[in-house]
Amino acid sequence: MVKVKDLVEALQLETIVPARSNKLPIESSDINRPGLQFTGFWDYFAFERPQVLGKVEMTYLEMLDAKTRYERLSRFFSFDVPCVIICRNIRCFPEMEELAAARGIPVFRSTFVTTKVVLDMITFLNNYLAPRATRHGVLVDVYGVGIMITGESGVGKSEAALELVKRGHRLVADDVVDIRRVSDVRLVGESPEMVRHFMEIRGIGIIDISTMYGIGAVIRSKSIDMVVHLELWQEGKEYDRLGLNDEYTDILGVRVRKLVLPIRPGRNVAIVLEVAARNLRLKEQGYNAARELDKRLTERLARGAAGEDGDL
């Protein structure tokens, strides 16, 4: 469901026929341009989608005689259409207003061209209807990489984020991260509006990062590119020391790289997170330091074995 107010504000729409409810029954980001339906082809009519009428559809309707146009529009509005958007500031037909009002179907008008309206609407609905989840953690932007820091309470997540802010990076959310899946491979996190830009530091209390460090120290939302899980060092537990195999975690059906970072007194977590962000960028560009070292060792061993065979 989409709030009418949010749709009108996001797409800068003019209301021609108001909606009877403050919400529209829209459940996907797909739209439909009903040109074929106005010609009389009603099979596979995606009536459950928002209907966008551009210059082509409106010009065709204008070419029809009044009786035929009324019949086509009557059939069109007999379906439970969520809403109709007319583009290019084209005049709405009186019979369209009449039929829409009778069925309680809202009609809006935009001054923008059809392509822009379609693109803006798909983008808006993708974000508005995206699957959501809330996770405990801290989200920071480090060298353009969105790192979500997780871990038990008191392990030092906020302190690590504060050190990163001091080093010129940006805070997105502290303690609570609202996550949206905006595509099959991309997650975006942000802070709940009530606590946006605030951070809790044990022993000090609540601080406002944007006021204390400037507006450049915060950002409203950021993609989640990596999850770094902080945990207290456990004696006897084997930790990855080479990084040959990438570990992933699943959030809303999206696989996100995961790094488990053991914490000991005196360890500078902020520097390690900076290195993790830089290393992720290198991996995305095709360079993996651990695999490069493994390759060199393999080549050295192969050369050594060849030399021994030659001696024989």
PDB file of C-alpha atoms in Angstrom, residues 32-208:
ATOM      1  CA  ASN A  32       1.207  -0.122 -17.232  1.00  0.00           C
ATOM      2  CA  ARG A  33       0.539   2.046 -20.271  1.00  0.00           C
ATOM      3  CA  PRO A  34      -2.925   0.955 -21.489  1.00  0.00           C
ATOM      4  CA  GLY A  35      -2.557   1.772 -25.175  1.00  0.00           C
ATOM      5  CA  LEU A  36      -3.537  -1.736 -26.301  1.00  0.00           C
ATOM      6  CA  GLN A  37      -6.522  -1.758 -23.971  1.00  0.00           C
ATOM      7  CA  PHE A  38      -7.892   1.447 -25.509  1.00  0.00           C
ATOM      8  CA  THR A  39      -7.753  -0.241 -28.923  1.00  0.00           C
ATOM      9  CA  GLY A  40      -9.951  -3.058 -27.588  1.00  0.00           C
ATOM     10  CA  PHE A  41      -7.400  -5.701 -26.525  1.00  0.00           C
ATOM     11  CA  TRP A  42      -8.207  -6.563 -22.923  1.00  0.00           C
ATOM     12  CA  ASP A  43      -6.374  -9.874 -22.569  1.00  0.00           C
ATOM     13  CA  TYR A  44      -3.470  -9.735 -20.124  1.00  0.00           C
ATOM     14  CA  PHE A  45      -4.488  -6.290 -18.864  1.00  0.00           C
ATOM     15  CA  ALA A  46      -2.281  -5.501 -15.853  1.00  0.00           C
ATOM     16  CA  PHE A  47      -5.019  -3.463 -14.172  1.00  0.00           C
ATOM     17  CA  GLU A  48      -3.495  -3.915 -10.704  1.00  0.00           C
ATOM     18  CA  ARG A  49      -0.626  -1.587 -11.675  1.00  0.00           C
ATOM     19  CA  PRO A  50      -0.673   2.227 -11.788  1.00  0.00           C
ATOM     20  CA  GLN A  51      -1.855   3.322 -15.245  1.00  0.00           C
ATOM     21  CA  VAL A  52       0.267   5.955 -16.995  1.00  0.00           C
ATOM     22  CA  LEU A  53      -1.246   7.823 -19.948  1.00  0.00           C
ATOM     23  CA  GLY A  54       1.130   9.668 -22.241  1.00  0.00           C
ATOM     24  CA  LYS A  55       0.770  11.569 -25.463  1.00  0.00           C
ATOM     25  CA  VAL A  56       0.174   8.380 -27.497  1.00  0.00           C
ATOM     26  CA  GLU A  57      -2.707   7.109 -25.339  1.00  0.00           C
ATOM     27  CA  MET A  58      -4.388  10.497 -24.955  1.00  0.00           C
ATOM     28  CA  THR A  59      -4.057  11.351 -28.671  1.00  0.00           C
ATOM     29  CA  TYR A  60      -5.594   8.011 -29.626  1.00  0.00           C
ATOM     30  CA  LEU A  61      -8.529   8.568 -27.280  1.00  0.00           C
ATOM     31  CA  GLU A  62      -9.028  12.048 -28.714  1.00  0.00           C
ATOM     32  CA  MET A  63      -9.227  10.580 -32.238  1.00  0.00           C
ATOM     33  CA  LEU A  64     -12.118   8.306 -31.271  1.00  0.00           C
ATOM     34  CA  ASP A  65     -15.690   9.444 -31.609  1.00  0.00           C
ATOM     35  CA  ALA A  66     -17.416  10.345 -28.344  1.00  0.00           C
ATOM     36  CA  LYS A  67     -19.450   7.122 -28.133  1.00  0.00           C
ATOM     37  CA  THR A  68     -16.504   4.794 -28.745  1.00  0.00           C
ATOM     38  CA  ARG A  69     -14.278   6.746 -26.348  1.00  0.00           C
ATOM     39  CA  TYR A  70     -16.901   6.511 -23.624  1.00  0.00           C
ATOM     40  CA  GLU A  71     -17.259   2.737 -24.182  1.00  0.00           C
ATOM     41  CA  ARG A  72     -13.497   2.179 -23.992  1.00  0.00           C
ATOM     42  CA  LEU A  73     -13.121   4.315 -20.898  1.00  0.00           C
ATOM     43  CA  SER A  74     -16.122   2.625 -19.273  1.00  0.00           C
ATOM     44  CA  ARG A  75     -14.490  -0.759 -19.808  1.00  0.00           C
ATOM     45  CA  PHE A  76     -11.166   0.599 -18.578  1.00  0.00           C
ATOM     46  CA  PHE A  77     -12.608   1.977 -15.335  1.00  0.00           C
ATOM     47  CA  SER A  78     -14.621  -1.190 -14.711  1.00  0.00           C
ATOM     48  CA  PHE A  79     -11.350  -2.731 -13.496  1.00  0.00           C
ATOM     49  CA  ASP A  80      -9.964  -2.021 -10.022  1.00  0.00           C
ATOM     50  CA  VAL A  81      -7.256   0.313 -11.240  1.00  0.00           C
ATOM     51  CA  PRO A  82      -5.209   1.771  -8.331  1.00  0.00           C
ATOM     52  CA  CYS A  83      -4.696   5.157  -9.996  1.00  0.00           C
ATOM     53  CA  VAL A  84      -4.283   6.953 -13.327  1.00  0.00           C
ATOM     54  CA  ILE A  85      -1.518   9.451 -14.110  1.00  0.00           C
ATOM     55  CA  ILE A  86      -1.767  11.732 -17.145  1.00  0.00           C
ATOM     56  CA  CYS A  87       1.560  13.113 -18.358  1.00  0.00           C
ATOM     57  CA  ARG A  88       2.670  16.249 -20.228  1.00  0.00           C
ATOM     58  CA  ASN A  89      -0.054  18.318 -18.540  1.00  0.00           C
ATOM     59  CA  ILE A  90      -2.586  17.019 -21.085  1.00  0.00           C
ATOM     60  CA  ARG A  91      -6.203  17.893 -20.473  1.00  0.00           C
ATOM     61  CA  CYS A  92      -8.287  15.140 -18.894  1.00  0.00           C
ATOM     62  CA  PHE A  93     -11.434  14.117 -20.791  1.00  0.00           C
ATOM     63  CA  PRO A  94     -14.662  15.025 -18.928  1.00  0.00           C
ATOM     64  CA  GLU A  95     -15.955  11.476 -19.287  1.00  0.00           C
ATOM     65  CA  MET A  96     -12.720  10.176 -17.782  1.00  0.00           C
ATOM     66  CA  GLU A  97     -13.232  12.368 -14.724  1.00  0.00           C
ATOM     67  CA  GLU A  98     -16.850  11.252 -14.478  1.00  0.00           C
ATOM     68  CA  LEU A  99     -16.120   7.541 -14.719  1.00  0.00           C
ATOM     69  CA  ALA A 100     -13.122   7.718 -12.375  1.00  0.00           C
ATOM     70  CA  ALA A 101     -15.095   9.645  -9.752  1.00  0.00           C
ATOM     71  CA  ALA A 102     -17.942   7.140  -9.946  1.00  0.00           C
ATOM     72  CA  ARG A 103     -15.556   4.258  -9.192  1.00  0.00           C
ATOM     73  CA  GLY A 104     -13.442   6.176  -6.670  1.00  0.00           C
ATOM     74  CA  ILE A 105     -10.313   5.806  -8.797  1.00  0.00           C
ATOM     75  CA  PRO A 106      -7.921   8.743  -8.358  1.00  0.00           C
ATOM     76  CA  VAL A 107      -6.642  10.577 -11.419  1.00  0.00           C
ATOM     77  CA  PHE A 108      -3.469  12.669 -11.278  1.00  0.00           C
ATOM     78  CA  ARG A 109      -1.677  14.881 -13.772  1.00  0.00           C
ATOM     79  CA  SER A 110       2.012  15.593 -14.227  1.00  0.00           C
ATOM     80  CA  THR A 111       3.724  18.371 -16.155  1.00  0.00           C
ATOM     81  CA  PHE A 112       6.665  16.104 -16.985  1.00  0.00           C
ATOM     82  CA  VAL A 113       7.134  13.959 -20.073  1.00  0.00           C
ATOM     83  CA  THR A 114       5.986  10.346 -19.918  1.00  0.00           C
ATOM     84  CA  THR A 115       9.461   8.777 -19.773  1.00  0.00           C
ATOM     85  CA  LYS A 116      10.442  10.853 -16.759  1.00  0.00           C
ATOM     86  CA  VAL A 117       7.187  10.092 -14.958  1.00  0.00           C
ATOM     87  CA  VAL A 118       7.629   6.351 -15.550  1.00  0.00           C
ATOM     88  CA  LEU A 119      11.263   6.358 -14.383  1.00  0.00           C
ATOM     89  CA  ASP A 120      10.529   8.500 -11.329  1.00  0.00           C
ATOM     90  CA  MET A 121       7.568   6.344 -10.374  1.00  0.00           C
ATOM     91  CA  ILE A 122       9.484   3.069 -10.690  1.00  0.00           C
ATOM     92  CA  THR A 123      12.317   4.501  -8.578  1.00  0.00           C
ATOM     93  CA  PHE A 124       9.890   5.823  -5.972  1.00  0.00           C
ATOM     94  CA  LEU A 125       7.943   2.560  -5.741  1.00  0.00           C
ATOM     95  CA  ASN A 126      11.131   0.453  -5.639  1.00  0.00           C
ATOM     96  CA  ASN A 127      12.249   2.350  -2.557  1.00  0.00           C
ATOM     97  CA  TYR A 128       8.807   2.729  -1.002  1.00  0.00           C
ATOM     98  CA  LEU A 129       7.802  -0.940  -1.356  1.00  0.00           C
ATOM     99  CA  ALA A 130      11.240  -2.448  -0.734  1.00  0.00           C
ATOM    100  CA  PRO A 131      11.369  -5.296   1.830  1.00  0.00           C
ATOM    101  CA  ARG A 132      12.590  -3.928   5.159  1.00  0.00           C
ATOM    102  CA  ALA A 133      14.287  -5.172   8.290  1.00  0.00           C
ATOM    103  CA  THR A 134      15.755  -3.610  11.416  1.00  0.00           C
ATOM    104  CA  ARG A 135      19.087  -4.790  12.784  1.00  0.00           C
ATOM    105  CA  HIS A 136      21.124  -3.913  15.858  1.00  0.00           C
ATOM    106  CA  GLY A 137      24.417  -2.388  14.811  1.00  0.00           C
ATOM    107  CA  VAL A 138      26.271   0.687  13.578  1.00  0.00           C
ATOM    108  CA  LEU A 139      26.490   1.734   9.924  1.00  0.00           C
ATOM    109  CA  VAL A 140      29.349   3.913   8.702  1.00  0.00           C
ATOM    110  CA  ASP A 141      30.618   5.107   5.332  1.00  0.00           C
ATOM    111  CA  VAL A 142      34.356   4.377   5.088  1.00  0.00           C
ATOM    112  CA  TYR A 143      36.057   5.413   1.841  1.00  0.00           C
ATOM    113  CA  GLY A 144      32.721   4.998   0.066  1.00  0.00           C
ATOM    114  CA  VAL A 145      32.190   1.493   1.471  1.00  0.00           C
ATOM    115  CA  GLY A 146      29.142   0.969   3.681  1.00  0.00           C
ATOM    116  CA  ILE A 147      30.268  -1.074   6.699  1.00  0.00           C
ATOM    117  CA  MET A 148      27.716  -2.324   9.202  1.00  0.00           C
ATOM    118  CA  ILE A 149      29.386  -3.076  12.526  1.00  0.00           C
ATOM    119  CA  THR A 150      27.644  -5.735  14.617  1.00  0.00           C
ATOM    120  CA  GLY A 151      28.442  -7.441  17.883  1.00  0.00           C
ATOM    121  CA  GLU A 152      27.304  -7.909  21.457  1.00  0.00           C
ATOM    122  CA  SER A 153      26.348  -4.880  23.504  1.00  0.00           C
ATOM    123  CA  GLY A 154      29.403  -3.199  25.002  1.00  0.00           C
ATOM    124  CA  VAL A 155      31.927  -4.696  22.582  1.00  0.00           C
ATOM    125  CA  GLY A 156      32.872  -1.239  21.251  1.00  0.00           C
ATOM    126  CA  LYS A 157      30.816  -0.681  18.094  1.00  0.00           C
ATOM    127  CA  SER A 158      29.984   2.964  18.815  1.00  0.00           C
ATOM    128  CA  GLU A 159      33.530   3.750  19.958  1.00  0.00           C
ATOM    129  CA  ALA A 160      34.924   2.332  16.720  1.00  0.00           C
ATOM    130  CA  ALA A 161      32.430   4.386  14.700  1.00  0.00           C
ATOM    131  CA  LEU A 162      33.304   7.522  16.678  1.00  0.00           C
ATOM    132  CA  GLU A 163      37.005   7.024  15.932  1.00  0.00           C
ATOM    133  CA  LEU A 164      36.146   6.642  12.243  1.00  0.00           C
ATOM    134  CA  VAL A 165      34.185   9.905  12.327  1.00  0.00           C
ATOM    135  CA  LYS A 166      37.201  11.625  13.894  1.00  0.00           C
ATOM    136  CA  ARG A 167      39.308  10.270  11.030  1.00  0.00           C
ATOM    137  CA  GLY A 168      37.019  11.909   8.447  1.00  0.00           C
ATOM    138  CA  HIS A 169      34.496   9.168   7.692  1.00  0.00           C
ATOM    139  CA  ARG A 170      30.717   9.466   8.004  1.00  0.00           C
ATOM    140  CA  LEU A 171      28.142   8.029  10.381  1.00  0.00           C
ATOM    141  CA  VAL A 172      24.874   6.683   8.996  1.00  0.00           C
ATOM    142  CA  ALA A 173      23.223   5.017  11.992  1.00  0.00           C
ATOM    143  CA  ASP A 174      24.116   4.073  15.548  1.00  0.00           C
ATOM    144  CA  ASP A 175      22.550   1.209  17.517  1.00  0.00           C
ATOM    145  CA  VAL A 176      19.570   0.687  15.163  1.00  0.00           C
ATOM    146  CA  VAL A 177      19.857   0.284  11.379  1.00  0.00           C
ATOM    147  CA  ASP A 178      16.761   0.271   9.165  1.00  0.00           C
ATOM    148  CA  ILE A 179      17.553  -1.823   6.076  1.00  0.00           C
ATOM    149  CA  ARG A 180      15.801  -1.813   2.700  1.00  0.00           C
ATOM    150  CA  ARG A 181      16.389  -4.252  -0.159  1.00  0.00           C
ATOM    151  CA  VAL A 182      16.261  -1.937  -3.160  1.00  0.00           C
ATOM    152  CA  SER A 183      17.309  -4.642  -5.654  1.00  0.00           C
ATOM    153  CA  ASP A 184      18.183  -8.334  -5.697  1.00  0.00           C
ATOM    154  CA  VAL A 185      21.825  -7.524  -4.937  1.00  0.00           C
ATOM    155  CA  ARG A 186      21.734  -4.223  -3.046  1.00  0.00           C
ATOM    156  CA  LEU A 187      20.813  -3.213   0.481  1.00  0.00           C
ATOM    157  CA  VAL A 188      20.498   0.332   1.774  1.00  0.00           C
ATOM    158  CA  GLY A 189      20.642   1.221   5.455  1.00  0.00           C
ATOM    159  CA  GLU A 190      19.638   4.340   7.325  1.00  0.00           C
ATOM    160  CA  SER A 191      18.867   5.508  10.829  1.00  0.00           C
ATOM    161  CA  PRO A 192      15.341   5.844  12.237  1.00  0.00           C
ATOM    162  CA  GLU A 193      14.388   9.513  12.016  1.00  0.00           C
ATOM    163  CA  MET A 194      13.947   9.859  15.797  1.00  0.00           C
ATOM    164  CA  VAL A 195      17.589   9.009  16.580  1.00  0.00           C
ATOM    165  CA  ARG A 196      19.233  10.137  13.343  1.00  0.00           C
ATOM    166  CA  HIS A 197      22.789  11.498  13.848  1.00  0.00           C
ATOM    167  CA  PHE A 198      22.738  10.678  17.576  1.00  0.00           C
ATOM    168  CA  MET A 199      25.198   8.285  19.202  1.00  0.00           C
ATOM    169  CA  GLU A 200      25.387   6.717  22.652  1.00  0.00           C
ATOM    170  CA  ILE A 201      28.796   6.520  24.316  1.00  0.00           C
ATOM    171  CA  ARG A 202      28.868   4.627  27.599  1.00  0.00           C
ATOM    172  CA  GLY A 203      30.032   6.859  30.425  1.00  0.00           C
ATOM    173  CA  ILE A 204      29.238  10.042  28.481  1.00  0.00           C
ATOM    174  CA  GLY A 205      25.691   9.553  27.243  1.00  0.00           C
ATOM    175  CA  ILE A 206      24.032  10.792  24.061  1.00  0.00           C
ATOM    176  CA  ILE A 207      25.981  12.992  21.658  1.00  0.00           C
ATOM    177  CA  ASP A 208      24.908  14.661  18.403  1.00  0.00           C
TER     178      ASP A 208
END
